[in-house]
XYZ file of C-alpha atoms in Angstrom:
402
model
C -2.575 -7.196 174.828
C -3.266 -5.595 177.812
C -0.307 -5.812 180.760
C -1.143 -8.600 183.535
C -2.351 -7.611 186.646
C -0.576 -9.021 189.603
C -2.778 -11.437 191.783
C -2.919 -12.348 195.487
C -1.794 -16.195 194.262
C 0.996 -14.711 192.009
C 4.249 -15.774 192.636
C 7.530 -13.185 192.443
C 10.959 -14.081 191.246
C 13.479 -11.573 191.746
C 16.576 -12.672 189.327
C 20.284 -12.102 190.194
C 21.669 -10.975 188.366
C 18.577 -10.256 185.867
C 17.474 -12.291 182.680
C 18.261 -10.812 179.896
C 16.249 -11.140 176.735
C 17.156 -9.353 173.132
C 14.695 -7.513 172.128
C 13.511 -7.508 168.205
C 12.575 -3.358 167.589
C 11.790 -3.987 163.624
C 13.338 -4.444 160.867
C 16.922 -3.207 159.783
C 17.184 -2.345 163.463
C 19.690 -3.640 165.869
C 18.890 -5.782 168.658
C 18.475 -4.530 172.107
C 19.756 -6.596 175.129
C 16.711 -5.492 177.961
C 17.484 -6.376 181.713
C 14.555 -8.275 183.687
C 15.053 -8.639 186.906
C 11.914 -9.375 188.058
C 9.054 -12.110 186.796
C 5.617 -12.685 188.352
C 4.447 -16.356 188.324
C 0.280 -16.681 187.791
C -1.355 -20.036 188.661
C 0.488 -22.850 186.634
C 2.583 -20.721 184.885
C 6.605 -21.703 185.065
C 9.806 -19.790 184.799
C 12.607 -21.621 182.743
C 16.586 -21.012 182.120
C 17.474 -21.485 178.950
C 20.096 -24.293 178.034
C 19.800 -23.782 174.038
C 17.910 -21.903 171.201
C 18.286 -22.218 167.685
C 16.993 -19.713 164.924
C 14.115 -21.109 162.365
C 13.741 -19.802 159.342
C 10.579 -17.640 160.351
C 12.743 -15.522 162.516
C 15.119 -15.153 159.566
C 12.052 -13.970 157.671
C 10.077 -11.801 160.210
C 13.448 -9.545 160.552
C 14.311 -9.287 156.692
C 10.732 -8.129 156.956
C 9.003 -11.013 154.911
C 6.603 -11.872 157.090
C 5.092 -9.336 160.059
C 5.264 -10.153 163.370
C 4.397 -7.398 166.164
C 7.550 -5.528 167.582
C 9.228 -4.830 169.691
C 9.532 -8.585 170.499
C 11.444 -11.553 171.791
C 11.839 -13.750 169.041
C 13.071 -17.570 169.077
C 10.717 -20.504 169.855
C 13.030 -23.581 168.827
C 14.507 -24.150 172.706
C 15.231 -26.929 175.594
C 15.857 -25.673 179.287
C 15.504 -25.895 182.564
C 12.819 -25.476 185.676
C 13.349 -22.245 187.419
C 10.175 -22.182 189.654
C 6.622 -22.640 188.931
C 3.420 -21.067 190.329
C 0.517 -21.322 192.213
C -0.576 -25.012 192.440
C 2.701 -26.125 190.188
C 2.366 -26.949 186.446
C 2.502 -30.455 184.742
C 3.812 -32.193 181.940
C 1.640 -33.101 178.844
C 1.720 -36.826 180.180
C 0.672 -35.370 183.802
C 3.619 -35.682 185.881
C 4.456 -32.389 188.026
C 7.243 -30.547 187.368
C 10.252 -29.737 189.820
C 12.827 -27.632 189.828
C 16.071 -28.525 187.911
C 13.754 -30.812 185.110
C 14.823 -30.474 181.720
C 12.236 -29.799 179.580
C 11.071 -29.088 175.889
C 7.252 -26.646 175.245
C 5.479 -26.536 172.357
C 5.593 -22.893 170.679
C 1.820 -21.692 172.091
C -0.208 -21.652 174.788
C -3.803 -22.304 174.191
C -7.177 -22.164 176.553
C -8.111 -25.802 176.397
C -11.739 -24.424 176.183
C -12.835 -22.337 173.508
C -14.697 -24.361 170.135
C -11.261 -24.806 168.690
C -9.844 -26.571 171.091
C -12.443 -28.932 171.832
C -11.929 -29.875 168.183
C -8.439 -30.508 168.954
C -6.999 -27.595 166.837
C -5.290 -26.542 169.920
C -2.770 -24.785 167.480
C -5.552 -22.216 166.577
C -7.210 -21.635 170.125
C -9.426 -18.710 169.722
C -6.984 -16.827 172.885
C -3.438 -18.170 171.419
C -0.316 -16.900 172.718
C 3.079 -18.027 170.350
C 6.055 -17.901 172.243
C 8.733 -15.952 169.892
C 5.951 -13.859 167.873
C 4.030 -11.706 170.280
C 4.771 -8.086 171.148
C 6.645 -7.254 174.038
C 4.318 -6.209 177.315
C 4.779 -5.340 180.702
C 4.832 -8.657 183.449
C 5.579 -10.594 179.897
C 8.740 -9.517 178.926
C 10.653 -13.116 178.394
C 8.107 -14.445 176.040
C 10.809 -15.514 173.293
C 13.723 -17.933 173.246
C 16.531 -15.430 172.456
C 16.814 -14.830 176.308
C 18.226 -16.331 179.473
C 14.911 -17.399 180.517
C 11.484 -17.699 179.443
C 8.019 -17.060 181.154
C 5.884 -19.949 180.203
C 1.574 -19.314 180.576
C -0.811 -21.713 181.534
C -2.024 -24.129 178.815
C 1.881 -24.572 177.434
C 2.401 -28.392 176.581
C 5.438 -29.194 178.486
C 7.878 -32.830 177.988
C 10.268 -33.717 180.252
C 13.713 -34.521 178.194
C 16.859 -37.231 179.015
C 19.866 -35.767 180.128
C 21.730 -37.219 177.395
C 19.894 -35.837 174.233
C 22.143 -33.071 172.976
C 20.586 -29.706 173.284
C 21.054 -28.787 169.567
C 19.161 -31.944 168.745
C 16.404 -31.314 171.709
C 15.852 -27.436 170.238
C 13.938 -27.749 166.939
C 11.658 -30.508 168.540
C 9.280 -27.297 169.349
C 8.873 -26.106 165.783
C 10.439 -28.349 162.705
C 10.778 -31.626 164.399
C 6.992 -31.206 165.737
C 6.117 -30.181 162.995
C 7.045 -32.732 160.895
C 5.489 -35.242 163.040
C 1.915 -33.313 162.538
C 2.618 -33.291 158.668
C 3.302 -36.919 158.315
C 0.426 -37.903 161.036
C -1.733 -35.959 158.469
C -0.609 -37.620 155.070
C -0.901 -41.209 156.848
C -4.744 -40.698 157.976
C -5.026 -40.260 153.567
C -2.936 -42.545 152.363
C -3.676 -45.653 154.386
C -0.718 -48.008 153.170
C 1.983 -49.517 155.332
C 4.451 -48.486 153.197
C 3.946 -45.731 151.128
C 6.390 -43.928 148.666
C 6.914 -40.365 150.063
C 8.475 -37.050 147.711
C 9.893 -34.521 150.488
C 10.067 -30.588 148.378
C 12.928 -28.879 151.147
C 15.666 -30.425 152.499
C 15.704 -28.189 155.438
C 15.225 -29.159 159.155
C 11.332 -30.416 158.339
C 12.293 -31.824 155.451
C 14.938 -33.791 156.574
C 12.819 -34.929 159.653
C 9.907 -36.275 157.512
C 12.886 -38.430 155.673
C 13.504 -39.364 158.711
C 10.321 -40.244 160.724
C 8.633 -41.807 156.832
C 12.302 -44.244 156.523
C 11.444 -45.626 160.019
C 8.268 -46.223 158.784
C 9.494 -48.679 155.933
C 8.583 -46.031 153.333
C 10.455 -45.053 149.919
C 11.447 -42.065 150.373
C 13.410 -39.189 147.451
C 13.897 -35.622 148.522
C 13.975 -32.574 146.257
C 16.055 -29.878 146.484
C 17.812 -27.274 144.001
C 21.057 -27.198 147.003
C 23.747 -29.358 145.827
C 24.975 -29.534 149.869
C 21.348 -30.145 150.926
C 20.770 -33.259 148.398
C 24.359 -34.241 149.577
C 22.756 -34.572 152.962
C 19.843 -36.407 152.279
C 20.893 -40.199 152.320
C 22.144 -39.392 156.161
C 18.365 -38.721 156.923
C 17.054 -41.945 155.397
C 16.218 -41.082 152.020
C 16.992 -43.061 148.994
C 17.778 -40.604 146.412
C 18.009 -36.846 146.147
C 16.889 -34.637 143.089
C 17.470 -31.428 141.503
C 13.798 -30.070 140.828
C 15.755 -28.239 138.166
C 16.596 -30.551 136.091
C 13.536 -31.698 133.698
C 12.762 -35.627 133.996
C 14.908 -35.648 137.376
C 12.297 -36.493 139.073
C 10.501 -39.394 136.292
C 14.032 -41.038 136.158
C 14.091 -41.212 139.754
C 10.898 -42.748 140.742
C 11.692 -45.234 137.499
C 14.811 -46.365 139.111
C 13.054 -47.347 142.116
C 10.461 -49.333 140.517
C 7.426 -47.004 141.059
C 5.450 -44.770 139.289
C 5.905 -41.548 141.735
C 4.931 -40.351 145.078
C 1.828 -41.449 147.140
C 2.590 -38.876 149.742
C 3.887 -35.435 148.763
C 5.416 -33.283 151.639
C 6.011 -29.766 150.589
C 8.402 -28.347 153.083
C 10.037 -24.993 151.452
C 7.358 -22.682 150.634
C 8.616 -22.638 147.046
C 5.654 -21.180 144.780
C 7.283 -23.330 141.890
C 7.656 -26.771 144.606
C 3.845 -26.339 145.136
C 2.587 -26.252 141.912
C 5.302 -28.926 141.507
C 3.921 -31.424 143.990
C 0.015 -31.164 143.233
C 2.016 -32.482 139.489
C 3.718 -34.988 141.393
C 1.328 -37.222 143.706
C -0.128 -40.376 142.554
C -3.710 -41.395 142.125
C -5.238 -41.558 145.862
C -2.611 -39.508 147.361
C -2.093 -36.702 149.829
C -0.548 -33.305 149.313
C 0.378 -31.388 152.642
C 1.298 -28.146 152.841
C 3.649 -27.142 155.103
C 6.407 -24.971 154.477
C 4.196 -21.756 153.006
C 4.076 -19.712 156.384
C 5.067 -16.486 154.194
C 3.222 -14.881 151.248
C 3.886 -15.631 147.978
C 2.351 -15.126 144.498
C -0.756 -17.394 144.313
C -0.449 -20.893 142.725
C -2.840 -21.951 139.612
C -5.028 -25.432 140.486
C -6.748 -27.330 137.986
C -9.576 -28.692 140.388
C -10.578 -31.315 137.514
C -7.014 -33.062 138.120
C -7.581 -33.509 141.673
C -11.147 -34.244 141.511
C -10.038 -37.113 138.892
C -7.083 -38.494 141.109
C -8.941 -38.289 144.010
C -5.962 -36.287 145.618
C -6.335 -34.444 149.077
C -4.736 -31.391 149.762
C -4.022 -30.686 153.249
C -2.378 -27.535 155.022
C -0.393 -28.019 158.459
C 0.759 -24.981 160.961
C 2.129 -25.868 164.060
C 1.007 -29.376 165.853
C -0.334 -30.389 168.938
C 0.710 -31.540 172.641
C 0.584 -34.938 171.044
C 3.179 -34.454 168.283
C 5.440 -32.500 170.567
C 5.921 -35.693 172.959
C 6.085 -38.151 169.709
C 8.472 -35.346 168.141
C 10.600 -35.853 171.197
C 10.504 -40.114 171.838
C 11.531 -40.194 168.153
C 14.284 -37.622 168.409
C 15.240 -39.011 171.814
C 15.246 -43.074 170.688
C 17.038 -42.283 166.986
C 20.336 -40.416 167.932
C 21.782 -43.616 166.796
C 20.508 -43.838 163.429
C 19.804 -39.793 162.546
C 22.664 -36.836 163.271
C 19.759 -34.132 164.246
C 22.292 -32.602 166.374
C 25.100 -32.136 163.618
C 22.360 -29.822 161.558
C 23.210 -27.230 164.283
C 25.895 -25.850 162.021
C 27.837 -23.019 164.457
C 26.603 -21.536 168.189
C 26.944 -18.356 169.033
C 26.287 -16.544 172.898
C 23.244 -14.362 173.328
C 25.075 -11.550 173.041
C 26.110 -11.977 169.356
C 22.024 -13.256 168.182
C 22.728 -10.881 165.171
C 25.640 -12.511 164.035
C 23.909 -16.006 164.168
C 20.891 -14.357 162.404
C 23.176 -13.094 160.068
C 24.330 -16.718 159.304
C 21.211 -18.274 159.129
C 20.061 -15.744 156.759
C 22.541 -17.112 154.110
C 21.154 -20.157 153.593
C 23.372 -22.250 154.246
C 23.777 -23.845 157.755
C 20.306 -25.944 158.479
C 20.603 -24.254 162.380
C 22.065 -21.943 163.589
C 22.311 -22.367 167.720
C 22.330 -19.658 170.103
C 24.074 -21.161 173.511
C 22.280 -19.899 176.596
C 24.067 -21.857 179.440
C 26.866 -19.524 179.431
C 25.364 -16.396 178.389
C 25.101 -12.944 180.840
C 22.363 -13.365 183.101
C 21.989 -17.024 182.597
C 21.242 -19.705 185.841
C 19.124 -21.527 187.539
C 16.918 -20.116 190.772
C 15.339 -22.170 194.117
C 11.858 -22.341 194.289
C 10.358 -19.521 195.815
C 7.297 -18.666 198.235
C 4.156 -17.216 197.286
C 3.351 -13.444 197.982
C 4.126 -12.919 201.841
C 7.679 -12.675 200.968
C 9.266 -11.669 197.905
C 11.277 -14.350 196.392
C 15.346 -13.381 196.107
C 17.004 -15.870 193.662
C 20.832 -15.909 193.948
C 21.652 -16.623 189.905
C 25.055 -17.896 189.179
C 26.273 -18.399 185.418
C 26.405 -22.170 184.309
């Protein structure tokens, strides 16, 4: 990508003290903690101080170096924060209400065109011109494009929600990547399997996995949740799901679905990326049922289909990446109107500052903690800015730590 040229409309923030963003080099290389003291605004584009990150599994992955992602780069794009400034002719919500300075807010992990053929097909996830906050390479004018920073530089064509005050940050993070994502996986099984109540196999009992128990228990569904983690199936029932399994265990999962009276899964949601939990759940579903794929966003040894089952059980097989504007604000309203009935927040495990990201990376890298949370409100270089004029006068924002 080529660096942004500065136009007459552009709008400069000059930071103090700077944002400070930790810079991915590649892998089994340290972090590096780069000073920006200066962003340029373009036309509904918006600056934002961070309040929270937390660290999905793909940045685990992209710096064990299991999947490639372009470096140096800011990674992170689970996040919640606040309204800095925005540019020329302000920016809006995804339900059309302009933004202010000092709004909380959650953004979906891309900005798309709106235009090209993609989009007007509503895979605005796949716009032919995408930008993915967290996964592109570090460029000049661009430079907080990640969530493991004080701030972030958010491009036109970002789908934006305004959040409560109340919502607990490590609840409000993941809405951008698992929570959303979960949404788009169960919208995508329900437009199959047509049912009001249908009974529902989640493969992962990480952050998507637990969401879909979630979102598919509100929805009156049956729901059993696979996982080989004796602490993750221990989790499970807190989420909504009726039973837990060890896909380990051979006629775990028959017993199971006996117990509750049915024959097995309508709907299975395959959340881990498991080679052996894929060929497991295209086993699984039921006559008429749905298959989605969502968890296999790194490469793995392919998996063996026997088309004549499928063809034969009329199954559908569907693949999800990401989600759209629209399952980013229903993402949020559920996670917003269920703090009462599911503890997103308490999957956020331990919080480091900024300035320790590769001890929380560390962490997450285990295994073990669902989230790990990166706390940006007190972090060097961390504030809020006024709203500042458009090029006849440079903009000098007084920063204070939270």
């Amino acid at each position: 990508m080529a660096p942004r040229v500065e136009e007459p409309s552009a709008l400069r923030i000059h930071l103090q003290p700077a944002a400070t963003a930790m810079v991915w080099l590649g892998v089994e290389r340290p972090l590096e903690a780069v000073a920006v003291p200066d962003v340029v605004l373009g036309p509904g584009e918006v600056l934002v101080a961070l309040e929270f990150a937390t660290i999905c599994g793909s940045d685990v992955h992209t710096m064990l170096g299991h999947r490639q992602s372009p470096a140096p780069g800011v990674l992170g794009h689970e996040y919640v924060g606040r309204v800095v400034a925005t540019g020329d002719g302000g920016a809006r919500t995804i339900d059309g209400e302009a933004l202010e300075p000092g709004a909380r807010i959650v953004w979906s992990v891309m900005a798309s065109c709106g235009e090209c053929d993609r989009c007007t097909r509503g895979l605005t996830q796949k716009c032919r011109s995408l930008l993915k906050y967290g996964h592109e390479r570090l460029t000049t004018r661009w430079e907080l494009s990640g969530g493991f920073a004080t701030h972030m530089h958010l491009r036109s064509g970002t789908g934006i929600v305004a959040v409560d005050e109340t919502t607990p940050a490590a609840a409000l993070a993941p809405v951008s990547c698992g929570t959303a994502t979960a949404v788009a996986a169960m919208r995508a099984a329900l437009r199959v399997v047509e049912v009001d109540s249908p009974a529902v196999l989640v493969s992962g009992a990480g952050l998507i996995g637990l969401t879909v128990a979630a979102l598919a228990r509100d929805r009156g569904c049956t729901v059993v949740v696979a996982d080989p983690d004796d602490k993750r199936r221990d989790l499970v029932a807190r989420f909504g799901a009726h039973a837990a399994i060890d896909p380990g265990v051979p006629g775990a999962a028959a017993e199971t679905w006996a117990g509750l009276g049915l024959p097995g899964p309508d709907i299975v949601i395959e959340a881990s990326g498991s080679r052996a939990a894929v060929s497991a759940a295209l086993d699984a579903v039921e006559i008429g049922g749905a298959v989605v794929l969502v968890g296999s966003v790194f490469p793995t040894e392919p998996v063996a289909l026997d088309p004549e089952s499928l063809v034969r059980g009329l199954v559908t097989v569907r693949g999800v990446h990401n989600y759209t504007s629209a399952d980013l604000a229903a993402a949020l309203e559920f996670v917003e109107g269920s703090a009462d009935r599911w503890p997103f927040a308490e999957l956020v495990e331990a919080t480091f500052p900024l300035e320790r990201l590769g001890d929380g990376v560390a962490l997450a890298a285990t295994g073990g903690p669902i989230r790990v949370g990166i706390d940006l409100s007190t972090s060097c270089g961390a504030g809020t800015a006024p709203r500042g004029e458009r090029r006849t006068r440079e903009v000098k924002a007084a920063v204070t730590p939270r």
